Short mmCIF file of C-alpha atoms in Angstrom, two decimals:
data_model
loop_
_atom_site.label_atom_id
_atom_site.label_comp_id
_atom_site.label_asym_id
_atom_site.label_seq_id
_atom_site.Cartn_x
_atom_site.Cartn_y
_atom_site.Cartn_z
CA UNK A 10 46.89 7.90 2.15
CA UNK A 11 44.94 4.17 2.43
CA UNK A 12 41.49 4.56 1.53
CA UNK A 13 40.58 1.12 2.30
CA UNK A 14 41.51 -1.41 5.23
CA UNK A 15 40.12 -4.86 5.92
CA UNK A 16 39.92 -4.96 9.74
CA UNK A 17 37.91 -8.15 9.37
CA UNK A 18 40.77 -9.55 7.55
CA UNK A 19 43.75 -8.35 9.85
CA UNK A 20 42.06 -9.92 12.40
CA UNK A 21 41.10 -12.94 11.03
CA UNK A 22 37.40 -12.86 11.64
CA UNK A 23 33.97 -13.19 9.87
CA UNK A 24 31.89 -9.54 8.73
CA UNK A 25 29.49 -11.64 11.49
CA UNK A 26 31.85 -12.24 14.30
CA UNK A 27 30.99 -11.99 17.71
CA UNK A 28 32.50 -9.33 19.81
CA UNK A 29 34.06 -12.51 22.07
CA UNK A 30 35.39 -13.91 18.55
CA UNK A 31 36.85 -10.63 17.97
CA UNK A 32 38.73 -9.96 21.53
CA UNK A 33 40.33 -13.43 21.54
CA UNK A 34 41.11 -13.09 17.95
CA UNK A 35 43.27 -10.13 19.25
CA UNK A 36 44.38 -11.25 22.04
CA UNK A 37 46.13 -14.50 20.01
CA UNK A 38 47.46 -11.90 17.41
CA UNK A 39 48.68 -9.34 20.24
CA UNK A 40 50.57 -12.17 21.93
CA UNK A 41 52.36 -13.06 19.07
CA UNK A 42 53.14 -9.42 17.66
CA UNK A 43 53.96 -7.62 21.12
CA UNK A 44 56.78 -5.45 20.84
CA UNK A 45 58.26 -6.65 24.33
CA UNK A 46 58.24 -10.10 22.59
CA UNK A 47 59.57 -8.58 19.25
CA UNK A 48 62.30 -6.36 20.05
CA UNK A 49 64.14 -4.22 17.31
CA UNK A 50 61.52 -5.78 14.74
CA UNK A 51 60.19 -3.02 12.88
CA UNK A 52 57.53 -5.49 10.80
CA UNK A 53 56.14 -6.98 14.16
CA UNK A 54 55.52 -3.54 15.50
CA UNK A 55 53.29 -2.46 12.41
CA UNK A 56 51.65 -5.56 12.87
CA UNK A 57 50.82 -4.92 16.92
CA UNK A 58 49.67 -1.61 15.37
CA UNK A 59 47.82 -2.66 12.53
CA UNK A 60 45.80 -5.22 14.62
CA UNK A 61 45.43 -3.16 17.55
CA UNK A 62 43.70 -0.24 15.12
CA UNK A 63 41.78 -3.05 13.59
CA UNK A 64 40.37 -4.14 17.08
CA UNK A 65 39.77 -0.58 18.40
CA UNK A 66 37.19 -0.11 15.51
CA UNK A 67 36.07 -3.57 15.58
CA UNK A 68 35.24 -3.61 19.62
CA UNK A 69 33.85 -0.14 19.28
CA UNK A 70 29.57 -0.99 18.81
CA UNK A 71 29.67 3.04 16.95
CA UNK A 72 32.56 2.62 14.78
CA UNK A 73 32.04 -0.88 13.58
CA UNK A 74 28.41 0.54 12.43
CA UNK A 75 30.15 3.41 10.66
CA UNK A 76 32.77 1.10 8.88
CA UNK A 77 30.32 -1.71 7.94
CA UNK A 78 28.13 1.34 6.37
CA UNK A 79 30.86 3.67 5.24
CA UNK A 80 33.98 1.78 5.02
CA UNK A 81 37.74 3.30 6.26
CA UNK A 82 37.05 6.50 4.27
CA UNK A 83 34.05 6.48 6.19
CA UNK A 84 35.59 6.45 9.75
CA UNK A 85 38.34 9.07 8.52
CA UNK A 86 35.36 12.06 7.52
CA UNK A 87 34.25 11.22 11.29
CA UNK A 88 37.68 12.45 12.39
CA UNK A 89 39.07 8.42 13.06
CA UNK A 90 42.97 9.01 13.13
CA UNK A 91 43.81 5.30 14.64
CA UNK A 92 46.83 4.78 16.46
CA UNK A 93 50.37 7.59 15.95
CA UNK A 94 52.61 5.77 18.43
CA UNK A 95 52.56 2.44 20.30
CA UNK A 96 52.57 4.37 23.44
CA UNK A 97 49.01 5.03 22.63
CA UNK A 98 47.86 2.31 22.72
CA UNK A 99 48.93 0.87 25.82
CA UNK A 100 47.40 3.63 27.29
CA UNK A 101 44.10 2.67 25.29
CA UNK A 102 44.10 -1.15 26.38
CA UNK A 103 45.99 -0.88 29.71
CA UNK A 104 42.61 -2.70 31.03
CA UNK A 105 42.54 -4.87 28.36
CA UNK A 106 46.21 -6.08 28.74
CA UNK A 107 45.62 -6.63 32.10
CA UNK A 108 43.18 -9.15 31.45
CA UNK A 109 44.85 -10.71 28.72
CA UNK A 110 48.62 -11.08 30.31
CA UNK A 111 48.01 -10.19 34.31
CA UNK A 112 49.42 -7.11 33.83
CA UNK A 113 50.04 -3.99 32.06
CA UNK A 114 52.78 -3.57 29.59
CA UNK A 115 53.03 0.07 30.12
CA UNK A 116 55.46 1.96 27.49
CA UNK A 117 57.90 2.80 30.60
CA UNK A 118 58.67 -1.12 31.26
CA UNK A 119 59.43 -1.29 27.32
CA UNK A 120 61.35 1.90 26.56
CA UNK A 121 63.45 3.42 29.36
CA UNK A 122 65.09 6.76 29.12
CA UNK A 123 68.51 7.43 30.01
CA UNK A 124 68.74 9.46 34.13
CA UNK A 125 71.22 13.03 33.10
CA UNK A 126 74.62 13.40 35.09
CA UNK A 127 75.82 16.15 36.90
CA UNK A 128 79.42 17.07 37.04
CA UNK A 129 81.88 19.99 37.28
CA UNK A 130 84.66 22.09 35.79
CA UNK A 131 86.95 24.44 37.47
CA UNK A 132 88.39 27.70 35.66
CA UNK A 133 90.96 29.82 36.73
CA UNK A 134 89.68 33.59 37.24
CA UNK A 135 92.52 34.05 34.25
CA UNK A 136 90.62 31.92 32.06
CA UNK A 137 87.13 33.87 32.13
CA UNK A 138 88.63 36.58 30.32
CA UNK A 139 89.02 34.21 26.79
CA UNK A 140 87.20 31.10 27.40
CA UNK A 141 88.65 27.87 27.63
CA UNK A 142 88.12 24.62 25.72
CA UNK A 143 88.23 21.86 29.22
CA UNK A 144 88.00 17.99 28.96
CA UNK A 145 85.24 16.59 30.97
CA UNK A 146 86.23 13.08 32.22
CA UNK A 147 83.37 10.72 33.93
CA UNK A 148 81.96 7.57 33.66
CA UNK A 149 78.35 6.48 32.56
CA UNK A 150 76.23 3.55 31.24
CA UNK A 151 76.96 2.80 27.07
CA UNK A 152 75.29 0.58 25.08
CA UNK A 153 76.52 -3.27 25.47
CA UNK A 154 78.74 -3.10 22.05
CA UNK A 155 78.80 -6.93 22.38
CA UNK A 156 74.33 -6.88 22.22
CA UNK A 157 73.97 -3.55 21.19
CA UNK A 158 72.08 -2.64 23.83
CA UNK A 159 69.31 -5.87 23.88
CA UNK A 160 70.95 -7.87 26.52
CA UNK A 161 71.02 -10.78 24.87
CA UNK A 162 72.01 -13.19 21.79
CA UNK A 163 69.98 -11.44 19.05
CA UNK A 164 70.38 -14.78 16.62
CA UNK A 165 68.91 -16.65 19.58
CA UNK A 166 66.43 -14.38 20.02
CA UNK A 167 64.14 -14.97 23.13
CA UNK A 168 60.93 -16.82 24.52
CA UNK A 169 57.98 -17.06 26.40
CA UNK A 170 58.86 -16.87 30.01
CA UNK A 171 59.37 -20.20 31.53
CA UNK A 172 58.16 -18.88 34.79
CA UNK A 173 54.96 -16.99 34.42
CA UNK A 174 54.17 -18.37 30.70
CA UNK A 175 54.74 -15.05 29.41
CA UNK A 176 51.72 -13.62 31.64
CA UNK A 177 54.65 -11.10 33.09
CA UNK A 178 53.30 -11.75 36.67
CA UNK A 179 53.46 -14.64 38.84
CA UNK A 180 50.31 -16.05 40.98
CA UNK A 181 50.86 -18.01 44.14
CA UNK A 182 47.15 -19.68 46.03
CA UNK A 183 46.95 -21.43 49.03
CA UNK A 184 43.33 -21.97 50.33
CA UNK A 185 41.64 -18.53 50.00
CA UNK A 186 44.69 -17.01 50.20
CA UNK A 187 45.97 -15.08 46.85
CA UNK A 188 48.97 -13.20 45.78
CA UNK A 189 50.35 -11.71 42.85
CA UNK A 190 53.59 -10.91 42.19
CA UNK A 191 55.78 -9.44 39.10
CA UNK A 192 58.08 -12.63 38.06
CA UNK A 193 61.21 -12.17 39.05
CA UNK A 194 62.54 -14.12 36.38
CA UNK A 195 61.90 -11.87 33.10
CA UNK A 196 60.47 -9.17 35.54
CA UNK A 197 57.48 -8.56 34.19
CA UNK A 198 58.14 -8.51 30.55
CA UNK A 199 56.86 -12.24 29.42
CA UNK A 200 59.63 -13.28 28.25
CA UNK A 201 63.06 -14.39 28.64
CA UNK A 202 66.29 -15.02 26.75
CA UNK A 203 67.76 -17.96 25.40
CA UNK A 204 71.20 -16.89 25.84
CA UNK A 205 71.81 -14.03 28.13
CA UNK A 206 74.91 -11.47 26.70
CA UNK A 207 78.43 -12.38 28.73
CA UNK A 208 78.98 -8.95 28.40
CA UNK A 209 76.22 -7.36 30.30
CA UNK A 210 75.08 -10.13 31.87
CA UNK A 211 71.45 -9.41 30.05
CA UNK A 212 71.49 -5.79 31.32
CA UNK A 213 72.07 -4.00 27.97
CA UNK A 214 74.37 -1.50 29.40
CA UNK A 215 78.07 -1.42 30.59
CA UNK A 216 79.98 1.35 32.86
CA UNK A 217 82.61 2.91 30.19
CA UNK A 218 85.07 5.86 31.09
CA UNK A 219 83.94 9.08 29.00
CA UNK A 220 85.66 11.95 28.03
CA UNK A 221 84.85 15.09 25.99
CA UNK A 222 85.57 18.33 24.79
CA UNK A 223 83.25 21.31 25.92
CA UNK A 224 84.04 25.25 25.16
CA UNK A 225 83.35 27.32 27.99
CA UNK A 226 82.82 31.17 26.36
CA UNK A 227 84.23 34.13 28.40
CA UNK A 228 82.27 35.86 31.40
CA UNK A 229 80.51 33.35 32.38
CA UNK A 230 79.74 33.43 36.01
CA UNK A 231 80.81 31.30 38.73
CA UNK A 232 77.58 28.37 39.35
CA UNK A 233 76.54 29.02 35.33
CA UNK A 234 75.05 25.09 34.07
CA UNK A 235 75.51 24.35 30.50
CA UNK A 236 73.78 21.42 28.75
CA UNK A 237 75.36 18.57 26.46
CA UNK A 238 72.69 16.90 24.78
CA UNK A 239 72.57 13.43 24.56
CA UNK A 240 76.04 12.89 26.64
CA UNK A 241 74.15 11.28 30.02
CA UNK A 242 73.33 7.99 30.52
CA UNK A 243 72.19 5.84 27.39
CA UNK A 244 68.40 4.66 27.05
CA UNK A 245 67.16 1.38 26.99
CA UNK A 246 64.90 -0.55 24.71
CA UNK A 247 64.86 2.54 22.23
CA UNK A 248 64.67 5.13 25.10
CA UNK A 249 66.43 8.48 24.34
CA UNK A 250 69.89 9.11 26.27
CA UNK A 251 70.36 11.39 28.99
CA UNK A 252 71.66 14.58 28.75
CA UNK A 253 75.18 15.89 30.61
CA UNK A 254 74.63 19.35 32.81
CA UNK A 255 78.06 20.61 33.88
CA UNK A 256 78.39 23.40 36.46
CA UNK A 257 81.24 26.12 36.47
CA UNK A 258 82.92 26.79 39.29
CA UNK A 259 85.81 29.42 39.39
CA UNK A 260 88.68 29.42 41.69
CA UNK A 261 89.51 32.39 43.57
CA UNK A 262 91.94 35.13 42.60
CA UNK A 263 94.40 36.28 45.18
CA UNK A 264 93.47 39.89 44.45
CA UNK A 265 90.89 40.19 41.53
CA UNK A 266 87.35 39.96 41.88
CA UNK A 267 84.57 40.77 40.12
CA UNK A 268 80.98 42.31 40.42
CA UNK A 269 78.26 41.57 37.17
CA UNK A 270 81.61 42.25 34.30
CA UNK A 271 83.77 44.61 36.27
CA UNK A 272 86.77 43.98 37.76
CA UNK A 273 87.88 45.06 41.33
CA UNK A 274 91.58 45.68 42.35
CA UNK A 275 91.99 46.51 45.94
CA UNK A 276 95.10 48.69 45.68
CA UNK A 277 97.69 49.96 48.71
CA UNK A 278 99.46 52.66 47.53
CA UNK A 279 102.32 54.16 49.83
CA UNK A 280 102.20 57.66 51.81
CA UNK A 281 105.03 58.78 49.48
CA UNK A 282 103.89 57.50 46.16
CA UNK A 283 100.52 59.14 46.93
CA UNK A 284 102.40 61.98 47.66
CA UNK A 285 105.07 62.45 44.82
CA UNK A 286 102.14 61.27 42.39
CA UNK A 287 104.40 58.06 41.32
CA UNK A 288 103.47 55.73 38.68
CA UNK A 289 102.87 52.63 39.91
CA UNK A 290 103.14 48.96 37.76
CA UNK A 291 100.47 46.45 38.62
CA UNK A 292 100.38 42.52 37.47
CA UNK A 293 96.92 42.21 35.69
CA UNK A 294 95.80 38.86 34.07
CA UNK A 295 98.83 38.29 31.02
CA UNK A 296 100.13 42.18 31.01
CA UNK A 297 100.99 45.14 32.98
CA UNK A 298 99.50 48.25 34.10
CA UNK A 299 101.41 51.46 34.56
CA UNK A 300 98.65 53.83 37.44
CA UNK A 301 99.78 57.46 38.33
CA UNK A 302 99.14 58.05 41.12
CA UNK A 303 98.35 62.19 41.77
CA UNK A 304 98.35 63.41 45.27
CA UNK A 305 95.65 64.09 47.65
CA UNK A 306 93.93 60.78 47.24
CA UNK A 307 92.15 59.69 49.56
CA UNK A 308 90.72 56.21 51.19
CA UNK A 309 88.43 54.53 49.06
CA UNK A 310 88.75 56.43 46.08
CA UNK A 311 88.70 54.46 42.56
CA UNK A 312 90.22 54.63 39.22
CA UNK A 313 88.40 53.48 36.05
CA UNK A 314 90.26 51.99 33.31
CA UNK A 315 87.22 51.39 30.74
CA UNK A 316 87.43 48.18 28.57
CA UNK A 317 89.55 45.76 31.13
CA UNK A 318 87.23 43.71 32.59
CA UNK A 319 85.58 40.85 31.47
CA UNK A 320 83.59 40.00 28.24
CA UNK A 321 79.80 40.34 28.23
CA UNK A 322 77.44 36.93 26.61
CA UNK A 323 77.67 37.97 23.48
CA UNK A 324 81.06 39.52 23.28
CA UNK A 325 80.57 42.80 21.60
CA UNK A 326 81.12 44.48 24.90
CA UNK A 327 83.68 44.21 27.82
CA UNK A 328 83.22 45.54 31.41
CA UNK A 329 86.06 47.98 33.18
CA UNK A 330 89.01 47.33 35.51
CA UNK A 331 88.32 49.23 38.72
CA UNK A 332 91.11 50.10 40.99
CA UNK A 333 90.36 51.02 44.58
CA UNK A 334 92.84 52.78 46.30
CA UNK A 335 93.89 52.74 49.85
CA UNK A 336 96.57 55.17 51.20
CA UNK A 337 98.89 52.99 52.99
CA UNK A 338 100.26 55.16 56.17
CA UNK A 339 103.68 54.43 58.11
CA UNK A 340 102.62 52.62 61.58
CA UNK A 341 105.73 54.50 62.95
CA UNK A 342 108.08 57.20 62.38
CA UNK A 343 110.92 58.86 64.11
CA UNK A 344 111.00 61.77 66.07
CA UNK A 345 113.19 63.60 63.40
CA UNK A 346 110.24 63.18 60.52
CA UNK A 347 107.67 64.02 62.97
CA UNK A 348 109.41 67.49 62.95
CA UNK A 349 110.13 67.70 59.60
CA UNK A 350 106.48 67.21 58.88
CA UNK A 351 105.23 69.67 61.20
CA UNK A 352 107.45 71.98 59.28
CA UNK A 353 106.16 71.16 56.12
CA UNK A 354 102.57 70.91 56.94
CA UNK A 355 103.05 74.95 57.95
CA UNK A 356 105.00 76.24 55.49
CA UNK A 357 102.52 74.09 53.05
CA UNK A 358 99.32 75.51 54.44
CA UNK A 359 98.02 72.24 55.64
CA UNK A 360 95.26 71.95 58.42
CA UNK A 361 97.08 70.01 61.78
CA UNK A 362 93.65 70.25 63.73
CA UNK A 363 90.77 67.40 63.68
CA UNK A 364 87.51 69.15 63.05
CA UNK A 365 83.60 67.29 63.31
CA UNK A 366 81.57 67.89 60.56
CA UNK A 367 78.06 68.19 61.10
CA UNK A 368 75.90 66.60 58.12
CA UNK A 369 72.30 67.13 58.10
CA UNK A 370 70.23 64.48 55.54
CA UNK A 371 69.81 67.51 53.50
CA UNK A 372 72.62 67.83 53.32
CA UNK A 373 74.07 64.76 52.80
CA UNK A 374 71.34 63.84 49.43
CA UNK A 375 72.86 66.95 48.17
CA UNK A 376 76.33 65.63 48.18
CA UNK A 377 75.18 62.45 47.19
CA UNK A 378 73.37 63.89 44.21
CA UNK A 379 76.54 66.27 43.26
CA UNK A 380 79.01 63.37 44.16
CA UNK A 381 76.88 61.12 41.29
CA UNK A 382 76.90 64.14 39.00
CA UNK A 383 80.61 65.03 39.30
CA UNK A 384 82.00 62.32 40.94
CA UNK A 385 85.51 63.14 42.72
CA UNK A 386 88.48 63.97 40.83
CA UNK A 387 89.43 59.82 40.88
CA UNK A 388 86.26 59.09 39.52
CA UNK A 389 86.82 61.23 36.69
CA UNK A 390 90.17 59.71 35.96
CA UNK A 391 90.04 57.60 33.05
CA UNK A 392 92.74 55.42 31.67
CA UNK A 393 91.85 54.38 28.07
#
C-alpha cells in the first residue's frame, strides 16, 4: 500500500496555490490525460486517475487541511479510499466537466455494452427424450479485426476535434439567440481520427455470420430460454459483449403429447381386440410396444407403463408413458351379426337394457375417494 503521495506535485502546483491555480492546473492535465482522448492507453488512464484523486483532495477545503496536517496516511485513518474505477469519477466531476469541455463525458459515451439477441431452435418431440446438440446460425456485430474494435488507424492515432476544439459540443449565437448542440462531427467525444478504418468506416464493429454449438438436455419444455454468455453483440470502447438467449420451441407430435414428464397416447382399440383381449404393437419414439388388451375396457380408461416418458432436470428420474384407451365401435353392421349378438349377449348374461343411474354428491365423493384408492382394474395395470 502507498503511504505517501505528492498531490501538490501530480498537479503541478505550489503547497500555497490558490484553489483557481489548482482547478485550471487540472483542467490542463485532464485534457491531456482523458481516456476518450487516450484510448486503449493503460498509462494515460492512471494518470486521469492519479490527477483526478490528487484534485479531489486538493479542491476539498476539509481534506486539503487533513493532508497538509496529516499527510496521505492521514486522509486514509479518516476512511479516504480515492477513486476504484474511472466511472467514478465522472460521476464525481460531471459538473466540473461540464464547465471545463461543454459537456459531460459520462462513462456510457466512452464504454458501450453490447444489446443481447434473441433467437430460436426447433426440436422434434423425438429429440426431448435424449437431448440434442443443435447449431445456432445468426448474425451479429464483431469486433473490426482490421482496428480491433477502435475505429480507426491506431499508429495514427487521433486529435482534437477540428469542429468543436475538442469541447465535444458545438455552440451556434446569433444576437441573443443561443444554441448548443453535440458536434456532429466526433459526436460528442472531442476528438476525431486522423485516418478513419476502411473496414468499419470508423464504427468499430462489422456484421459477421455466427454459428455455434449449444446442448439442449432432455425434458426440457417447449418456451424454456437458455443463456450463452458473452455470444450477443460485442461492446464498444471496452464495454462487455452481449449475451445470446435462445428459446426452445418443439414441434408437434402426430400422436404424443405430454403433461409436466408424462407421456399421453390416445389409443383406438377395435370392438374385437377389446374383446378377444389381443395384444396390440404400437410405434413409440425409436422402439415398439407390445399392449394386451383384456376385455371389458371401457372409454377413457388408461394404462401405465412406468419409466417411458420423458427425463426429469436432473436426469435421475423419468416420467411414465400413459396410454388412453378408446373402444373403437363398428358404425354399421349387418342384420346377420345383429342376431348373432343378441344371441350371445343372452346366452352370455349380458344386460341389453339402458338403465339411469342416479348419483347423489355423496355419493359420487365416495366413488371418487374409492376410485383414487383403488383405481379401476386399467389403472392398476402396470407394464414394467
Amino acid at each position: 500500500m502507498q503511504n505517501y503521495k505528492d498531490y501538490y506535485a501530480i498537479l503541478g502546483v505550489p503547497r500555497n496555490a490558490t484553489q483557481e491555480e489548482i482547478k485550471r492546473a487540472y483542467r490542463r492535465l485532464a485534457l491531456k490525460y482523458h481516456p476518450d482522448r487516450n484510448p486503449g492507453n493503460k498509462e494515460a488512464e492512471e494518470k486521469f486517475k492519479e490527477i483526478s484523486e490528487a484534485y479531489q483532495v486538493l479542491s476539498d477545503p476539509e481534506k486539503r487541511a487533513i493532508y497538509d496536517s496529516q499527510g496521505y496516511a492521514g486522509l486514509r485513518s479518516h476512511g479516504f479510499r480515492g477513486f476504484e474505477d474511472i466511472s467514478d469519477i465522472f460521476r464525481a466531476f460531471s459538473d466540473l466537466f461540464e464547465e471545463f469541455f461543454g459537456f459531460s463525458p459520462r462513462e456510457e459515451q466512452r464504454r458501450r455494452d453490447g444489446a443481447d439477441i434473441s433467437t430460436e431452435v426447433w426440436l422434434n418431440f423425438e429429440d426431448l427424450f435424449i437431448g440434442k446438440e443443435v447449431k445456432v446460425s445468426y448474425s451479429r456485430h464483431e469486433a473490426c479485426p482490421t482496428c480491433g474494435g477502435a475505429g480507426y488507424d491506431k499508429e495514427k492515432g487521433t486529435r482534437v476535434c477540428s469542429v468543436c476544439g475538442g469541447k465535444g459540443r458545438v455552440t451556434y449565437v446569433e444576437g441573443f439567440f443561443r444554441l448548443s448542440y453535440t458536434c456532429p462531427d466526433c459526436r460528442g467525444r472531442g476528438i476525431e481520427y486522423v485516418e478513419v478504418c476502411p473496414t468499419c468506416r470508423g464504427k468499430g464493429l462489422i456484421l459477421a455470420e455466427r454459428e455455434l454449438k449449444v446442448e439442449i438436455p432432455p425434458g426440457v419444455e417447449d418456451g424454456t430460454i437458455f443463456r450463452v454468455p458473452g455470444e450477443g453483440e460485442a461492446g464498444l470502447y471496452g464495454g462487455r459483449p452481449g449475451d445470446l438467449y435462445l428459446r426452445v420451441r418443439v414441434k408437434p407430435h402426430p400422436y404424443l403429447y405430454r403433461k409436466g414428464q408424462d407421456v399421453y397416447l390416445n389409443l383406438r382399440v377395435p370392438l374385437i381386440s377389446a374383446l378377444l383381449e389381443e395384444e396390440i404393437t404400437i410405434p413409440y419414439v425409436n422402439e415398439e410396444l407390445k399392449i394386451k388388451i383384456p376385455n371389458g375396457v371401457q372409454p377413457g380408461e388408461e394404462i401405465v407403463i412406468k419409466g417411458k416418458g420423458l427425463p426429469t432436470k436432473d436426469g435421475r428420474h423419468r416420467g411414465d408413458l400413459i396410454v388412453v384407451l378408446e373402444v373403437e365401435l363398428p358404425k354399421k353392421i349387418s342384420q346377420k351379426a345383429k342376431e348373432l349378438l343378441k344371441k350371445l349377449a343372452k346366452e352370455e348374461g349380458w344386460e341389453s337394457e339402458a338403465k339411469l343411474e342416479i348419483i347423489n354428491p355423496a355419493s359420487q365423493e365416495e366413488r371418487e375417494a374409492k376410485g383414487k384408492r383403488k383405481g379401476g382394474f386399467w389403472e392398476r395395470l402396470r407394464f414394467r
